[in-house]
């Protein structure tokens, strides 16, 4: 059910971002970026540095939020009046996206944005998605040809992410 | 003449065809006869063919020049697509499929003979092809030979092209050697653009057209190599020109090739019956070459090549990092960051294939999977066919797994083949998970256990042997020392892994045996443990692989019997193994104990410490509780008292039964008794390992940890029950008792020191955590 999956490095730059509705990619980038603050806040709140998955999973970062609201405000600035009309139409669509966060011991963050217009996924499902992400990410890390900090270009990782996103949409 | 723009694919395809038709090798004019045959093979009405020839200007010239030929081919493609033949359509039609040619059998044969001379021309190119993958070679030949004008470098081959690039020679070669039903495979490479013509040939041939050497079997690589090799024989061994992909000496390759020619010929003949080719199969020579390369990096063939070394090695192949990364993903089967010999061979094979222009498969081909799997599965790698075979030309004849009886069945078979392949691929992927277990058993490196829940046996055969030996040599404490000393690290490792499962209490022998017995039950636990262990990072090295795959729970008794005999048994380190919940114990300190000759003591100590945390999963658990009862009631007293206790313990330690069989001296009995008394509340550690220790120690940890001695005590208790007294001399017994006592004291001291260290470390940790807490607010800024 994911519409966007992002892997963010420790220094808060993205290692991998992929979203399903390609046209809204920028929006998702914004979404993920804003959610990073929430992630940071949650990390500091945890306090311990345990390698326990319970603590790695940050859970719902935002309550259901209308992602359309935020970006549309920005876009209006740049669009001509003709486009504003189009944007208004966009606002009518109430997409709600929920974001879930997950941080590893090495401060690599995973963010999953799901479309909550469908039936919400159970927490366990989200956790399993994160687990799969983490495992795939570990496999990518194990690859000696992968330099930490590079964008992730592994086909296996891509296919795993696609599977997760396709299943959603 | 109309201008003609061709895509790269088309360019290559047409070039191949041109060369194919260009029997005179003038590179300019194609013979009419060949061309006409080719056009006929396009299955177009003759008037269309005539129209095409007119349009391309050949009729004007009287012959086909290269440009005319290309135009003609393009027009054929247009016509086959059902579009009207127009000159304008040459350049306007986008995404035109490549022209398809179907050839009848006789035509093939005719062409074979006709083409044979062409082989000669292509001989010299063979040398350029790196030996390893047959396909690669074929490809290279084509690349060099036919595609002269538009040869893409192997590395830059587009996915569409790579499979298509069948060297013109290869078809020649095939024809020369044999047309086999396996046409599919050999021809997968041939499926190239140029192969468009040949593939039909091959298809047709798939029928039992065995020509010439009959060397061609379903194997494409060997046949291809075969052809190369045979051709090579005729031509000066240009193999030396093979681009050294790695450090391998060229001569080695050429020599291997010559050898290969013979072997492949035999192999091909042997395999002629197999119905499909496996383009990814590694031939023996290739494998030998890979093995030699492996040795240069890692002399131990059972060892691992770490990721960094592998990275350096494969980087030398000058492939882009992205592709190397993909190859790594494919070949590192167990995802442990290191390459076993099989994984290395697979990776090497993939690198070679890629260098020769073959596309990397999406999934690891079956034949490249680690050997533990049934590699001889003749089923062709399914994903291979789709990846390589179908990428592009409609003419692409995917290798058929089943022989193609006749030309008529060519296309339908292909379709079926595809489905078959897909199903195979699914199966193979599922089988991957199944096979992983096997693969983990074989590798010696315990790291593999990290990923897979492989039950690790604690019964290395050599330890077993040693124990047997010890048993036979009597209750000489010092005797087992040496073998035991040698084994402590292994034991500790193994026991560590097995802890959760087996409460292995450091008794190497016992640990192993008990682990064996519990293996089946403990698999999940073991996996968990191994995972944790591996994740722990700081844990002592995991136990060595279990050589005795055959031990089952039922046989554990036998093992116990053997192990029981060992007085000192490799207990020590086994105990050190950490149960999942406990941080690893510093092994070295533990293992140092044995060096003092009192492994058993140490083992017991460790055993006792770990035992409490061990997960009581074994079926004998109930027995252990009995032990516990025992231990609780034990009193560190003289051995005699233990005997009655030992009896009930004996029952529970039926695993320890073997212990009984072990030659137990009076001292052992005494030791058992003392241990029994000493041990307090040891939970469920398997009695077997304890047994061994009991033998060697008299009063083991009386003073150290009563809980530890619980199991040991029980085990010891069993000992006395065994009427072993082999009639040892009393003096000898007493001497051994004395030794045991000394060992005991030393170990006890060691234990207390370690406990102190542990306390200190815990305190440090707490303080560090506090500091971290304080600093945390700043870390996120």
PDB file of C-alpha atoms in Angstrom, chain B residues 141-297:
ATOM      1  CA  UNK B 141      33.691 -14.039 -32.229  1.00  0.00           C
ATOM      2  CA  UNK B 142      30.733 -12.496 -33.717  1.00  0.00           C
ATOM      3  CA  UNK B 143      31.590  -9.236 -32.319  1.00  0.00           C
ATOM      4  CA  UNK B 144      34.940  -9.286 -33.752  1.00  0.00           C
ATOM      5  CA  UNK B 145      34.256 -10.980 -36.852  1.00  0.00           C
ATOM      6  CA  UNK B 146      31.053 -10.094 -38.252  1.00  0.00           C
ATOM      7  CA  UNK B 147      30.293  -7.001 -36.655  1.00  0.00           C
ATOM      8  CA  UNK B 148      33.361  -5.337 -37.650  1.00  0.00           C
ATOM      9  CA  UNK B 149      31.646  -2.297 -38.835  1.00  0.00           C
ATOM     10  CA  UNK B 150      29.451  -1.890 -35.925  1.00  0.00           C
ATOM     11  CA  UNK B 151      30.854  -3.929 -33.260  1.00  0.00           C
ATOM     12  CA  UNK B 152      29.825  -2.769 -29.927  1.00  0.00           C
ATOM     13  CA  UNK B 153      32.218  -3.422 -27.209  1.00  0.00           C
ATOM     14  CA  UNK B 154      31.153  -6.319 -25.212  1.00  0.00           C
ATOM     15  CA  UNK B 155      30.526  -4.254 -22.270  1.00  0.00           C
ATOM     16  CA  UNK B 156      28.363  -1.879 -24.051  1.00  0.00           C
ATOM     17  CA  UNK B 157      26.262  -4.428 -25.667  1.00  0.00           C
ATOM     18  CA  UNK B 158      22.721  -3.580 -25.309  1.00  0.00           C
ATOM     19  CA  UNK B 159      20.552  -6.137 -23.816  1.00  0.00           C
ATOM     20  CA  UNK B 160      18.845  -6.621 -27.025  1.00  0.00           C
ATOM     21  CA  UNK B 161      21.948  -7.161 -28.851  1.00  0.00           C
ATOM     22  CA  UNK B 162      23.880  -9.348 -26.676  1.00  0.00           C
ATOM     23  CA  UNK B 163      21.892 -12.403 -27.094  1.00  0.00           C
ATOM     24  CA  UNK B 164      21.558 -11.662 -30.631  1.00  0.00           C
ATOM     25  CA  UNK B 165      25.078 -11.395 -31.376  1.00  0.00           C
ATOM     26  CA  UNK B 166      25.800 -14.685 -32.603  1.00  0.00           C
ATOM     27  CA  UNK B 167      29.001 -14.819 -34.325  1.00  0.00           C
ATOM     28  CA  UNK B 168      28.592 -15.893 -37.758  1.00  0.00           C
ATOM     29  CA  UNK B 169      31.146 -18.392 -37.025  1.00  0.00           C
ATOM     30  CA  UNK B 170      29.155 -19.996 -34.454  1.00  0.00           C
ATOM     31  CA  UNK B 171      26.497 -21.027 -36.758  1.00  0.00           C
ATOM     32  CA  UNK B 172      29.156 -22.238 -38.963  1.00  0.00           C
ATOM     33  CA  UNK B 173      30.691 -23.990 -36.189  1.00  0.00           C
ATOM     34  CA  UNK B 174      27.523 -25.538 -35.213  1.00  0.00           C
ATOM     35  CA  UNK B 175      26.743 -26.647 -38.557  1.00  0.00           C
ATOM     36  CA  UNK B 176      30.078 -27.980 -38.889  1.00  0.00           C
ATOM     37  CA  UNK B 177      29.913 -29.901 -35.798  1.00  0.00           C
ATOM     38  CA  UNK B 178      26.508 -30.935 -35.374  1.00  0.00           C
ATOM     39  CA  UNK B 179      23.101 -29.793 -35.464  1.00  0.00           C
ATOM     40  CA  UNK B 180      21.433 -30.901 -32.542  1.00  0.00           C
ATOM     41  CA  UNK B 181      18.101 -30.727 -31.360  1.00  0.00           C
ATOM     42  CA  UNK B 182      19.232 -28.651 -28.674  1.00  0.00           C
ATOM     43  CA  UNK B 183      19.327 -26.054 -31.077  1.00  0.00           C
ATOM     44  CA  UNK B 184      17.944 -23.836 -28.600  1.00  0.00           C
ATOM     45  CA  UNK B 185      20.848 -23.487 -26.546  1.00  0.00           C
ATOM     46  CA  UNK B 186      23.577 -23.278 -28.804  1.00  0.00           C
ATOM     47  CA  UNK B 187      21.733 -20.917 -30.364  1.00  0.00           C
ATOM     48  CA  UNK B 188      20.735 -18.794 -27.799  1.00  0.00           C
ATOM     49  CA  UNK B 189      23.741 -16.839 -28.498  1.00  0.00           C
ATOM     50  CA  UNK B 190      23.136 -17.313 -32.035  1.00  0.00           C
ATOM     51  CA  UNK B 191      19.908 -15.849 -31.674  1.00  0.00           C
ATOM     52  CA  UNK B 192      21.444 -12.776 -32.514  1.00  0.00           C
ATOM     53  CA  UNK B 193      20.461 -10.562 -35.235  1.00  0.00           C
ATOM     54  CA  UNK B 194      22.665 -12.346 -37.551  1.00  0.00           C
ATOM     55  CA  UNK B 195      21.425 -15.412 -35.995  1.00  0.00           C
ATOM     56  CA  UNK B 196      18.070 -14.630 -37.280  1.00  0.00           C
ATOM     57  CA  UNK B 197      19.026 -16.604 -40.199  1.00  0.00           C
ATOM     58  CA  UNK B 198      20.713 -19.206 -38.305  1.00  0.00           C
ATOM     59  CA  UNK B 199      18.328 -19.613 -35.592  1.00  0.00           C
ATOM     60  CA  UNK B 200      15.815 -20.938 -37.901  1.00  0.00           C
ATOM     61  CA  UNK B 201      18.476 -23.225 -38.986  1.00  0.00           C
ATOM     62  CA  UNK B 202      19.024 -24.285 -35.617  1.00  0.00           C
ATOM     63  CA  UNK B 203      15.492 -24.630 -34.927  1.00  0.00           C
ATOM     64  CA  UNK B 204      15.194 -26.812 -37.820  1.00  0.00           C
ATOM     65  CA  UNK B 205      18.052 -28.697 -36.778  1.00  0.00           C
ATOM     66  CA  UNK B 206      16.810 -29.228 -33.484  1.00  0.00           C
ATOM     67  CA  UNK B 207      15.636 -32.251 -35.010  1.00  0.00           C
ATOM     68  CA  UNK B 208      18.092 -34.950 -34.704  1.00  0.00           C
ATOM     69  CA  UNK B 209      20.268 -33.584 -37.310  1.00  0.00           C
ATOM     70  CA  UNK B 210      23.562 -34.622 -36.263  1.00  0.00           C
ATOM     71  CA  UNK B 211      26.137 -33.519 -38.508  1.00  0.00           C
ATOM     72  CA  UNK B 212      29.775 -33.742 -38.453  1.00  0.00           C
ATOM     73  CA  UNK B 213      31.266 -34.162 -35.219  1.00  0.00           C
ATOM     74  CA  UNK B 214      28.343 -34.711 -33.197  1.00  0.00           C
ATOM     75  CA  UNK B 215      30.023 -32.637 -30.723  1.00  0.00           C
ATOM     76  CA  UNK B 216      27.237 -30.454 -30.215  1.00  0.00           C
ATOM     77  CA  UNK B 217      25.169 -31.318 -27.408  1.00  0.00           C
ATOM     78  CA  UNK B 218      22.487 -29.522 -25.729  1.00  0.00           C
ATOM     79  CA  UNK B 219      25.081 -27.524 -24.091  1.00  0.00           C
ATOM     80  CA  UNK B 220      25.668 -24.355 -25.720  1.00  0.00           C
ATOM     81  CA  UNK B 221      28.747 -23.334 -23.976  1.00  0.00           C
ATOM     82  CA  UNK B 222      30.582 -26.512 -24.392  1.00  0.00           C
ATOM     83  CA  UNK B 223      29.546 -26.848 -27.925  1.00  0.00           C
ATOM     84  CA  UNK B 224      30.489 -23.384 -28.632  1.00  0.00           C
ATOM     85  CA  UNK B 225      33.708 -23.859 -26.973  1.00  0.00           C
ATOM     86  CA  UNK B 226      33.981 -27.034 -28.753  1.00  0.00           C
ATOM     87  CA  UNK B 227      33.599 -25.367 -31.999  1.00  0.00           C
ATOM     88  CA  UNK B 228      36.009 -22.882 -30.968  1.00  0.00           C
ATOM     89  CA  UNK B 229      38.357 -25.298 -29.756  1.00  0.00           C
ATOM     90  CA  UNK B 230      38.223 -27.358 -32.808  1.00  0.00           C
ATOM     91  CA  UNK B 231      38.571 -24.334 -34.896  1.00  0.00           C
ATOM     92  CA  UNK B 232      41.325 -23.263 -32.786  1.00  0.00           C
ATOM     93  CA  UNK B 233      43.082 -26.382 -33.545  1.00  0.00           C
ATOM     94  CA  UNK B 234      43.007 -25.484 -37.097  1.00  0.00           C
ATOM     95  CA  UNK B 235      44.158 -22.041 -36.593  1.00  0.00           C
ATOM     96  CA  UNK B 236      47.052 -20.723 -34.776  1.00  0.00           C
ATOM     97  CA  UNK B 237      46.151 -20.544 -31.225  1.00  0.00           C
ATOM     98  CA  UNK B 238      45.184 -17.033 -30.978  1.00  0.00           C
ATOM     99  CA  UNK B 239      43.824 -17.868 -27.687  1.00  0.00           C
ATOM    100  CA  UNK B 240      46.730 -16.159 -26.264  1.00  0.00           C
ATOM    101  CA  UNK B 241      45.105 -13.055 -27.365  1.00  0.00           C
ATOM    102  CA  UNK B 242      42.337 -13.573 -25.011  1.00  0.00           C
ATOM    103  CA  UNK B 243      41.946 -10.437 -23.123  1.00  0.00           C
ATOM    104  CA  UNK B 244      43.111 -11.182 -19.710  1.00  0.00           C
ATOM    105  CA  UNK B 245      40.201 -10.471 -17.668  1.00  0.00           C
ATOM    106  CA  UNK B 246      42.014 -11.078 -14.567  1.00  0.00           C
ATOM    107  CA  UNK B 247      45.417 -11.985 -13.589  1.00  0.00           C
ATOM    108  CA  UNK B 248      45.187 -15.321 -15.203  1.00  0.00           C
ATOM    109  CA  UNK B 249      47.982 -16.077 -17.516  1.00  0.00           C
ATOM    110  CA  UNK B 250      46.926 -16.379 -21.033  1.00  0.00           C
ATOM    111  CA  UNK B 251      48.866 -19.446 -21.570  1.00  0.00           C
ATOM    112  CA  UNK B 252      46.964 -21.107 -18.937  1.00  0.00           C
ATOM    113  CA  UNK B 253      43.854 -20.346 -20.789  1.00  0.00           C
ATOM    114  CA  UNK B 254      45.076 -21.599 -24.050  1.00  0.00           C
ATOM    115  CA  UNK B 255      46.339 -24.714 -22.523  1.00  0.00           C
ATOM    116  CA  UNK B 256      43.126 -25.159 -20.773  1.00  0.00           C
ATOM    117  CA  UNK B 257      41.384 -24.639 -23.976  1.00  0.00           C
ATOM    118  CA  UNK B 258      43.193 -27.336 -25.725  1.00  0.00           C
ATOM    119  CA  UNK B 259      42.436 -29.612 -22.951  1.00  0.00           C
ATOM    120  CA  UNK B 260      38.964 -28.401 -23.047  1.00  0.00           C
ATOM    121  CA  UNK B 261      38.613 -29.250 -26.629  1.00  0.00           C
ATOM    122  CA  UNK B 262      39.135 -32.825 -25.890  1.00  0.00           C
ATOM    123  CA  UNK B 263      37.040 -32.837 -22.849  1.00  0.00           C
ATOM    124  CA  UNK B 264      34.329 -30.814 -24.323  1.00  0.00           C
ATOM    125  CA  UNK B 265      34.168 -33.049 -27.255  1.00  0.00           C
ATOM    126  CA  UNK B 266      33.649 -35.951 -25.028  1.00  0.00           C
ATOM    127  CA  UNK B 267      31.336 -34.008 -22.922  1.00  0.00           C
ATOM    128  CA  UNK B 268      29.347 -32.925 -25.833  1.00  0.00           C
ATOM    129  CA  UNK B 269      29.042 -36.350 -27.150  1.00  0.00           C
ATOM    130  CA  UNK B 270      27.999 -37.478 -23.817  1.00  0.00           C
ATOM    131  CA  UNK B 271      25.558 -34.769 -23.503  1.00  0.00           C
ATOM    132  CA  UNK B 272      24.209 -35.040 -26.930  1.00  0.00           C
ATOM    133  CA  UNK B 273      21.301 -36.748 -25.445  1.00  0.00           C
ATOM    134  CA  UNK B 274      20.431 -33.914 -23.175  1.00  0.00           C
ATOM    135  CA  UNK B 275      17.810 -31.895 -24.681  1.00  0.00           C
ATOM    136  CA  UNK B 276      18.655 -28.421 -23.699  1.00  0.00           C
ATOM    137  CA  UNK B 277      21.592 -26.255 -23.369  1.00  0.00           C
ATOM    138  CA  UNK B 278      22.591 -24.401 -20.364  1.00  0.00           C
ATOM    139  CA  UNK B 279      24.431 -21.344 -21.373  1.00  0.00           C
ATOM    140  CA  UNK B 280      25.451 -20.576 -17.880  1.00  0.00           C
ATOM    141  CA  UNK B 281      26.902 -23.864 -17.076  1.00  0.00           C
ATOM    142  CA  UNK B 282      30.469 -23.802 -16.075  1.00  0.00           C
ATOM    143  CA  UNK B 283      32.572 -26.351 -17.802  1.00  0.00           C
ATOM    144  CA  UNK B 284      35.238 -28.226 -16.042  1.00  0.00           C
ATOM    145  CA  UNK B 285      38.023 -26.235 -17.474  1.00  0.00           C
ATOM    146  CA  UNK B 286      36.362 -23.062 -16.571  1.00  0.00           C
ATOM    147  CA  UNK B 287      35.800 -24.289 -13.116  1.00  0.00           C
ATOM    148  CA  UNK B 288      39.360 -25.324 -12.772  1.00  0.00           C
ATOM    149  CA  UNK B 289      40.432 -21.937 -13.856  1.00  0.00           C
ATOM    150  CA  UNK B 290      38.157 -20.297 -11.393  1.00  0.00           C
ATOM    151  CA  UNK B 291      39.417 -22.511  -8.668  1.00  0.00           C
ATOM    152  CA  UNK B 292      42.943 -21.528  -9.441  1.00  0.00           C
ATOM    153  CA  UNK B 293      41.988 -17.930  -9.260  1.00  0.00           C
ATOM    154  CA  UNK B 294      40.249 -18.546  -6.011  1.00  0.00           C
ATOM    155  CA  UNK B 295      43.399 -20.048  -4.641  1.00  0.00           C
ATOM    156  CA  UNK B 296      45.368 -16.976  -5.435  1.00  0.00           C
ATOM    157  CA  UNK B 297      43.137 -15.043  -3.149  1.00  0.00           C
TER     158      UNK B 297
END
